[in-house]
XYZ file of C-alpha atoms in Angstrom:
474
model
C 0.000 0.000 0.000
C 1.418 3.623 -0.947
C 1.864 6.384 1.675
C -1.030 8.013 -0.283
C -3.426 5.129 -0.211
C -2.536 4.581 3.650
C -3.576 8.600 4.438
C -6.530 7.725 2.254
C -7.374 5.264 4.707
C -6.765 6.498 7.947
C -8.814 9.680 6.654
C -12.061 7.387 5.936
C -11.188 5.517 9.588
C -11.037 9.117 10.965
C -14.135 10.409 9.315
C -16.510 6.934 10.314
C -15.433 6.495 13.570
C -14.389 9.675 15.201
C -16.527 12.346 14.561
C -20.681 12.800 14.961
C -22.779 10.880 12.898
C -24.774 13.493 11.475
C -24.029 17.372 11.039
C -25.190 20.831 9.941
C -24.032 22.268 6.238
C -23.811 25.755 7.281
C -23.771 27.043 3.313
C -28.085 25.820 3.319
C -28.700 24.828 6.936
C -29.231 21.064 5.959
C -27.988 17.486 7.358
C -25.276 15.820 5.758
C -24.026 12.086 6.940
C -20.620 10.912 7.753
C -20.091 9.991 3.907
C -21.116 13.100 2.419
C -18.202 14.629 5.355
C -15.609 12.608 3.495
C -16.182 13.314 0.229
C -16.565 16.707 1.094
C -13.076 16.774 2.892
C -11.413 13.538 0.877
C -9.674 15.537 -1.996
C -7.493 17.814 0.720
C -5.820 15.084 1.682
C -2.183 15.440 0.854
C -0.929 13.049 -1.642
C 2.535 13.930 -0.942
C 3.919 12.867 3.040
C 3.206 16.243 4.943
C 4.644 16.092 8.647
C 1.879 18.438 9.511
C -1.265 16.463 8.450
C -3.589 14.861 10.065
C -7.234 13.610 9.427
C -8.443 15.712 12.345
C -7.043 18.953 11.151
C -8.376 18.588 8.020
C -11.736 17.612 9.033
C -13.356 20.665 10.843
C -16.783 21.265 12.996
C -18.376 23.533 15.324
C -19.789 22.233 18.270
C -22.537 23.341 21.017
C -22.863 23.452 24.425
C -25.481 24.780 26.148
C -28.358 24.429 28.734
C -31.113 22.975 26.821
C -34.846 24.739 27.416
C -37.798 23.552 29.244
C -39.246 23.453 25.742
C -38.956 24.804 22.210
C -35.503 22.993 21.016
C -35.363 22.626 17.479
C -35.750 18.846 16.780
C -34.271 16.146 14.384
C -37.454 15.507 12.722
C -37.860 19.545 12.450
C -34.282 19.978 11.260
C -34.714 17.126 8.722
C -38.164 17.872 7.393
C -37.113 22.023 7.108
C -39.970 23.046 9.568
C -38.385 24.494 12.084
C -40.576 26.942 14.230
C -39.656 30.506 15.084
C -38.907 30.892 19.078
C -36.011 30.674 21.465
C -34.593 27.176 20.460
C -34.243 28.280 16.995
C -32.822 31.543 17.598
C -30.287 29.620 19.212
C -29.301 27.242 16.817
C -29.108 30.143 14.250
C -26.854 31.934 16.310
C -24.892 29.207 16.950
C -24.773 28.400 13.504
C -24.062 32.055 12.495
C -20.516 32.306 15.452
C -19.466 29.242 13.729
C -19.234 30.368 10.818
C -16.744 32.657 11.799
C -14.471 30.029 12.676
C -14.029 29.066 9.157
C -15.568 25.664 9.587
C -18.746 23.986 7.159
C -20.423 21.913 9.445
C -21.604 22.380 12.613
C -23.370 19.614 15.299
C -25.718 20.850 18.025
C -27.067 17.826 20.355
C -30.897 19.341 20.243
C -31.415 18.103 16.793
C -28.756 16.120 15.406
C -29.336 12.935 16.925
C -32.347 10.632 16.278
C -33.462 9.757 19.303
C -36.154 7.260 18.120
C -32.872 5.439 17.172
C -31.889 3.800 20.561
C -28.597 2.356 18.385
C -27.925 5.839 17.382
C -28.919 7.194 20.732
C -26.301 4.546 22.802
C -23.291 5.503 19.884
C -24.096 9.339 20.292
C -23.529 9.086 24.113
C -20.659 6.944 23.962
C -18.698 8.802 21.570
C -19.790 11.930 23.081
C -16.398 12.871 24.885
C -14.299 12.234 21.780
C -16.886 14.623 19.558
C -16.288 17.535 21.407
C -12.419 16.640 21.657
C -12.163 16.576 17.760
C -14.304 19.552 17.319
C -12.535 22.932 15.926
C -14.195 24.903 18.167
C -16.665 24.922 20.894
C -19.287 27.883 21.294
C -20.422 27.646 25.012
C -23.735 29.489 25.480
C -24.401 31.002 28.450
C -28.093 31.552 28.720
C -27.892 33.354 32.106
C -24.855 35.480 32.270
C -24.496 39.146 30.886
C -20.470 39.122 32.634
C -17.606 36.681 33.667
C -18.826 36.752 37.112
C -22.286 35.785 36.275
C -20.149 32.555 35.012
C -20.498 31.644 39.322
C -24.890 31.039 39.133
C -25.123 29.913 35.000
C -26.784 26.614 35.542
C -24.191 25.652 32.612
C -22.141 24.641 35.592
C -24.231 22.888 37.432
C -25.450 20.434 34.546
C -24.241 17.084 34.145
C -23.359 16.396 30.906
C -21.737 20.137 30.478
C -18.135 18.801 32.462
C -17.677 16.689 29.665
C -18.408 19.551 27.665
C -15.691 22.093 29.334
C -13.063 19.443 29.800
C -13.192 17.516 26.274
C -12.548 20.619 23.835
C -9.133 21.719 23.087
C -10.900 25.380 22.164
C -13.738 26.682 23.370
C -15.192 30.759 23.158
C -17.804 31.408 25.910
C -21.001 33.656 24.273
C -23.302 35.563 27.285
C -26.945 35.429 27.024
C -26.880 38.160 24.170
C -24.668 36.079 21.740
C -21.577 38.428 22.775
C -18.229 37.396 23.394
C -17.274 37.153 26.977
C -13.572 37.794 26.157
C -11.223 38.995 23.761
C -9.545 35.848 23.169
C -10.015 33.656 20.607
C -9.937 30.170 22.648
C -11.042 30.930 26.491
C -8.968 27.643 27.204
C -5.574 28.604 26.744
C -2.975 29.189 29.589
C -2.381 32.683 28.124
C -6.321 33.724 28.163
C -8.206 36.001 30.201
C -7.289 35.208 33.511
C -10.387 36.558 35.195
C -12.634 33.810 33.094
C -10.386 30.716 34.177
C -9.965 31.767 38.000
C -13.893 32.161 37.658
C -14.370 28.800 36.016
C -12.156 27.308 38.479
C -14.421 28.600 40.993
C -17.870 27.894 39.443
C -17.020 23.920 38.754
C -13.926 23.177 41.398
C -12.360 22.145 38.729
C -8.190 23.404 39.026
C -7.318 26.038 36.247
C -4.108 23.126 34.846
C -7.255 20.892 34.245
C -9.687 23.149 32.442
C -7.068 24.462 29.598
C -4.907 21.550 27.993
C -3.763 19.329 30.271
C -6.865 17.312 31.265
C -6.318 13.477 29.914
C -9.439 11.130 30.295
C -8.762 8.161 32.094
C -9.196 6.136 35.434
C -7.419 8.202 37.283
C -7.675 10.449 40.317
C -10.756 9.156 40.403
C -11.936 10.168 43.884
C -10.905 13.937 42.933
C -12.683 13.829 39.673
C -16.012 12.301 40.862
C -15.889 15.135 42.932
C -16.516 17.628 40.266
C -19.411 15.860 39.152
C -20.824 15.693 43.133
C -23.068 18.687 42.672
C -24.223 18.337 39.074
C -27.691 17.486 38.330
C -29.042 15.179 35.217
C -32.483 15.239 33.598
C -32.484 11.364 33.697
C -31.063 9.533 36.529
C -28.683 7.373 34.431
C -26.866 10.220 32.859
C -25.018 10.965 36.411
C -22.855 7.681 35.248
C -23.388 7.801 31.437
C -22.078 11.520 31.149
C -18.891 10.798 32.966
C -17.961 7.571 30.671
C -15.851 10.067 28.213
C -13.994 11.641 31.203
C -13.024 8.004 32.936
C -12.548 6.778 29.472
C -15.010 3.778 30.063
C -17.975 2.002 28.150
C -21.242 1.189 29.341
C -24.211 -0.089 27.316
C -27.108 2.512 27.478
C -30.202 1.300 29.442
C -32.582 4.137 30.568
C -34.946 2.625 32.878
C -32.495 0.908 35.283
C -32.059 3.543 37.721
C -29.548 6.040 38.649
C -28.218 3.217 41.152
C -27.539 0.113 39.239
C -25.847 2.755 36.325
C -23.667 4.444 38.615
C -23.005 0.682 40.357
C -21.799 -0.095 36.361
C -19.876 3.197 36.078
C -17.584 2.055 39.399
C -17.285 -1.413 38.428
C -15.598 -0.269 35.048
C -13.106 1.864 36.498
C -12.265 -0.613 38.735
C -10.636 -2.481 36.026
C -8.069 -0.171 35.657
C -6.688 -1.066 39.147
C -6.617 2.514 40.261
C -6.795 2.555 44.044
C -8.193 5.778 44.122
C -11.776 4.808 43.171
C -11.961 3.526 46.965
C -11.621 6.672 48.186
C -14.919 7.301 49.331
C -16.877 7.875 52.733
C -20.719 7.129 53.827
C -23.125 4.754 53.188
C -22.485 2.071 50.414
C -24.993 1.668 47.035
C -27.639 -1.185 46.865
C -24.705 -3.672 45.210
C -25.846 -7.465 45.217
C -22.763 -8.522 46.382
C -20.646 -5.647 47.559
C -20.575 -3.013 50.054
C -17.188 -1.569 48.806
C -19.479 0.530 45.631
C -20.012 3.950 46.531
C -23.834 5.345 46.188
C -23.333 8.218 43.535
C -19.999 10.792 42.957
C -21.366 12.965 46.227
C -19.810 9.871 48.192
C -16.554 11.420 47.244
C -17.002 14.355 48.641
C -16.387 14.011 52.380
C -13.256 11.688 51.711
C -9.938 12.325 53.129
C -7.116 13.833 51.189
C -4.818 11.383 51.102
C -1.426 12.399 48.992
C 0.243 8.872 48.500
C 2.969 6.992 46.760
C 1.035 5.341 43.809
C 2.311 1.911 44.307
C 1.628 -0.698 41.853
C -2.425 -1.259 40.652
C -4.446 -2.974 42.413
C -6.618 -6.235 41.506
C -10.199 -5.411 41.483
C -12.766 -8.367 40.315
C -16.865 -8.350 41.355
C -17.600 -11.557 42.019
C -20.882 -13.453 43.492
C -19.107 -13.204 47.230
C -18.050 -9.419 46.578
C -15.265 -7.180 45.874
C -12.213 -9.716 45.432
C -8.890 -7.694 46.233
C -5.191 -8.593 48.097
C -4.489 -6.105 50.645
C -2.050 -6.156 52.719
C -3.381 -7.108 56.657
C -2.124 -4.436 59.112
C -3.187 -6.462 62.314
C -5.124 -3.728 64.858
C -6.076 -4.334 68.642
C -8.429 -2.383 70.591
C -7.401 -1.340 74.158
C -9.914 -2.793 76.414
C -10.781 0.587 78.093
C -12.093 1.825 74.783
C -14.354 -1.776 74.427
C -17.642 -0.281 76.147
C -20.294 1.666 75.840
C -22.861 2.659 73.022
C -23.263 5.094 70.084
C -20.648 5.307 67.436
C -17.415 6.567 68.559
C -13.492 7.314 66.918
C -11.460 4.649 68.500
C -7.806 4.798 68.609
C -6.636 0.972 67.800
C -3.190 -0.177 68.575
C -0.455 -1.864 65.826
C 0.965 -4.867 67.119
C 3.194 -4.955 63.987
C 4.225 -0.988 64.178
C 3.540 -0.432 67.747
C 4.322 3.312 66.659
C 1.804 3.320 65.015
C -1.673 4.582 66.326
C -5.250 4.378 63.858
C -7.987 6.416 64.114
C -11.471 4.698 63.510
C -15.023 5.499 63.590
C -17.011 2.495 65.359
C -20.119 1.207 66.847
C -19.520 1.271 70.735
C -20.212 -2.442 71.746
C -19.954 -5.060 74.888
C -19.164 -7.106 71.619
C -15.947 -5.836 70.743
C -14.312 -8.764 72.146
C -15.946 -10.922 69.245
C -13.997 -9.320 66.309
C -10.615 -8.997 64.906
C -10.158 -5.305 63.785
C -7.370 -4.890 60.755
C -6.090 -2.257 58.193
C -6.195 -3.630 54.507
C -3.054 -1.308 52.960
C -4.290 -1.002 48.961
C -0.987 1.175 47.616
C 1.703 -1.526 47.575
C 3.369 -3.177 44.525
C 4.719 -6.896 43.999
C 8.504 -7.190 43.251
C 11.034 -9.854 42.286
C 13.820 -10.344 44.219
C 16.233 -13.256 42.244
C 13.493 -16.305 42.717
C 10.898 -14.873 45.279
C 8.470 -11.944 45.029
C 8.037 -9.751 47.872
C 5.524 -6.719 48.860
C 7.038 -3.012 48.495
C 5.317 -1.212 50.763
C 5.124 3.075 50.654
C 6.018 5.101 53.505
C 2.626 6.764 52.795
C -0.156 3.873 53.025
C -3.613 4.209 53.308
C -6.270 1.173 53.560
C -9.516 0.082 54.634
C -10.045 -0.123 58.142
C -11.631 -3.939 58.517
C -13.527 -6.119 60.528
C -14.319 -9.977 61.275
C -16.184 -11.831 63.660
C -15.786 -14.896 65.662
C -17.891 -17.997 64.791
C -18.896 -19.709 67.907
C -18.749 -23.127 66.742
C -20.223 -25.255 69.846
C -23.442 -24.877 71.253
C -25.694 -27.060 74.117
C -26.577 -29.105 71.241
C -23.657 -29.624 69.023
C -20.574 -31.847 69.899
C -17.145 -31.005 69.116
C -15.862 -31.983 65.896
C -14.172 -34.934 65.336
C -10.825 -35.719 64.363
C -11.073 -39.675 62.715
C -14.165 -41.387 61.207
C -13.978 -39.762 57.959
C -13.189 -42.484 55.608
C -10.535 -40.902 53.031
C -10.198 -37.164 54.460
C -7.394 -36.065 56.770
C -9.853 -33.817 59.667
C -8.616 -30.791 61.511
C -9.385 -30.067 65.166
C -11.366 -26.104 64.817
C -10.005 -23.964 67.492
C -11.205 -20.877 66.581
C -12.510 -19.310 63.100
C -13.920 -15.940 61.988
C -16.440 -14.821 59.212
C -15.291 -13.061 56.219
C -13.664 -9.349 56.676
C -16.014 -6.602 56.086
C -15.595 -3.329 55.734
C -16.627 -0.866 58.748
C -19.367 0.822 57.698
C -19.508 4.312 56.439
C -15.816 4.465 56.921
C -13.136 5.457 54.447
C -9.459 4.855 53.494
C -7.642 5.786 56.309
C -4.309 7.011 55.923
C -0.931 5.466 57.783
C 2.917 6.621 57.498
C 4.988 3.905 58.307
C 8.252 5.026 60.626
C 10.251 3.935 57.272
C 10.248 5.914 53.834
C 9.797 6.491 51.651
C 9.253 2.822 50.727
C 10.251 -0.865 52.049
C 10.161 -4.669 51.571
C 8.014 -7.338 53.321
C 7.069 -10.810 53.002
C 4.436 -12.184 51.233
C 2.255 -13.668 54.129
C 0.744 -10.239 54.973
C -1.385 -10.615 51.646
C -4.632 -11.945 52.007
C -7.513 -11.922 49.820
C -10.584 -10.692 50.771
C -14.055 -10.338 49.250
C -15.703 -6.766 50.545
């Protein structure tokens, strides 16, 4: 295949794949599909090697965001028949439609009637790819229906929407328009380092979002996950789903589209994704767990983020995370805790400071319910930032000098009873038996409690056997 024939191709790839699947001609207002895009754009593609081409700098398209109306949004069937009705919607899209222009694009995609969403294949592509749309687009025109100035940027419900993060983090340009359709700055991309500061230090402030995010340097991905979720903790969605489905782009996950199975079971899907990654971070959460079949290690929604503690830790290695019918599987490292016996009484909940027999430096903090049956559980820390290294023929546990970890607890089976016997040791034909001293149910996470952080007296990292690995199922 020639050099020419191999642009060819990564040009139709580009143009199939990678942008939206329908779009506004600007020169007569119309819809045109992804194959009228690339014929439109397929004769600019350099047949000579050009180090500065590439299919997404050839292939240019304006691209809306907004806070949609209570009613009166142009629609696809509108847009497609040519009846669109005079009234706000449509002033809107015109305008839109006239500011892109100006950017020296032909097409233009606005998510009010560009989708057909009697199409529930074309619906589920449109939000999946949604994130990577407004990446590729040349430009984003934010309108802000409810600001005249920068500082009205503070009460636009533009930041309080859902779906409008993805919206302000996904563009590499973006030009914010007040409610009157004028520019709110002199620049022409409000998303550079070198724009008006006022506008970032005001986003910044509006979203919680840090200024390094907002202009270039936000990468979608599993990561920082319990700082991200946070800017999505205050955000409301039309439809209960969308809280997970409009954060799929910025985690860089997939999930099928099913409105009708509740905010819950979407959100539980959104978790269990990024857990794949092995980020540790997703744990970082506080409060009461979601409605999980299995698991009480799933936060409830991205607000569970918020009251987490900020932990700044080594990243260690990542982290095994598998849902399975007996819960979260993971291998954390046991930190064995003891409870003074002075602190083993009363009632209510209570922060408990538990002893390290291992690091007897080392002092934890814990919130617990006050019980006469303290005496009935083991207490430990389950350390999740550690890696697995090879040293000549054996692998051992590098641990960080910075650790954090759930703070875990088990409790003793009482095996006899007035009408049991012990167990016995011979009689079964075949089967070496064991004499029970003493056993303990599965480790469970305290409730409503979060990674806890511990620095070990050594640092900033060190080695330890494998036996303090255990798997548990949370």
């Amino acid at each position: 295949m020639s050099d020419f024939a191999r642009r060819l191709e990564e040009f139709d790839q580009y143009v199939m794949n990678h942008i939206p699947i329908r779009l506004i001609r600007l020169s007569d207002m119309t819809f045109v599909g992804r194959d009228d895009v690339k014929r439109h754009f397929r004769s600019s593609v350099p047949q000579t090697n050009s180090f500065y081409y590439k299919a997404s700098r050839l292939v240019k398209y304006a691209i809306l965001s907004h806070r949609w109306l209570d009613s009166g949004e142009p629609t696809y069937e509108e847009m497609k028949a040519g009846t669109l009705a005079a009234g706000p919607g449509y002033e809107k899209l015109k305008n839109f439609c006239r500011e892109a222009r100006q950017y020296k694009v032909d097409f233009a995609w606005s998510d009010t009637c560009c989708i057909d969403k009697s199409s529930s294949t074309e619906l589920d592509e449109s939000i999946r790819s949604m994130f990577r749309w407004y990446r590729n687009s040349e430009i984003c025109i934010v309108h802000l229906a409810k600001s005249t100035t920068i500082k009205d940027i503070l009460l636009d419900e533009w930041t309080e929407r859902g779906w409008t993060l993805q919206e302000l983090l996904a563009p590499f340009y973006i030009k914010f328009f007040n409610k009157y359709w004028k520019p709110m700055t002199n620049d022409s991309n409000d998303k550079r380092k070198e724009a008006t500061t006022e506008i970032l230090q005001t986003l910044e402030k509006a979203t919680g979002i840090p200024r390094d995010e907002i202009y270039w340097q936000f990468n979608p991905g599993p990561s920082k996950v319990d700082e991200r979720m946070t800017w999505a903790a205050r955000r409301k969605t039309t439809r209960v789903e969308d809280v997970a489905y409009s954060l799929m782009g910025i985690f860089d996950v997939s999930l099928q589209i099913a409105y009708g199975e509740g905010g819950d079971r979407a959100f539980c899907r959104l978790i269990e994704a990024i857990m794949q990654a092995g980020n540790p971070s997703v744990l970082n959460w506080k409060g009461a767990a979601a409605k999980h079949h299995t698991s009480d290690a799933i936060p409830r929604s991205p607000r569970s983020f918020l009251d987490r503690r900020e932990l700044k830790l080594a990243s260690g290695g990542r982290l095994e995370m598998t849902m399975t019918g007996l819960g979260l599987r993971m291998q954390l490292v046991m930190l064995p805790l003891s409870l003074p016996l002075a602190m083993a009484t009363g009632t209510g909940h209570d922060r408990i400071t538990f002893d390290c027999p291992l690091c007897p430096n080392i002092r934890i903090d814990i919130n617990v319910q006050n019980s006469l049956a303290h005496g009935q559980y083991r207490y430990a820390l389950g350390i999740i930032n550690y890696s697995l290294v090879r040293d000549g023929s054996r692998e051992v546990v590098e641990m960080q000098g910075k650790s954090a970890g759930f703070p875990l607890k088990c409790r003793k089976i009482d095996l006899f009873n007035s009408s049991t016997s012990a167990p016995r040791t011979t009689g079964v034909v075949g089967f070496e038996t064991v004499y029970l001293e003493q056993i303990f149910g599965p480790w469970r996470k305290i409730r409503e409690e979060g990674l806890i952080e511990v620095n070990f007296p050594i640092t900033p990292h060190f080695y330890i056997a494998r036996k303090y690995l255990e798997i548990v199922y949370l």
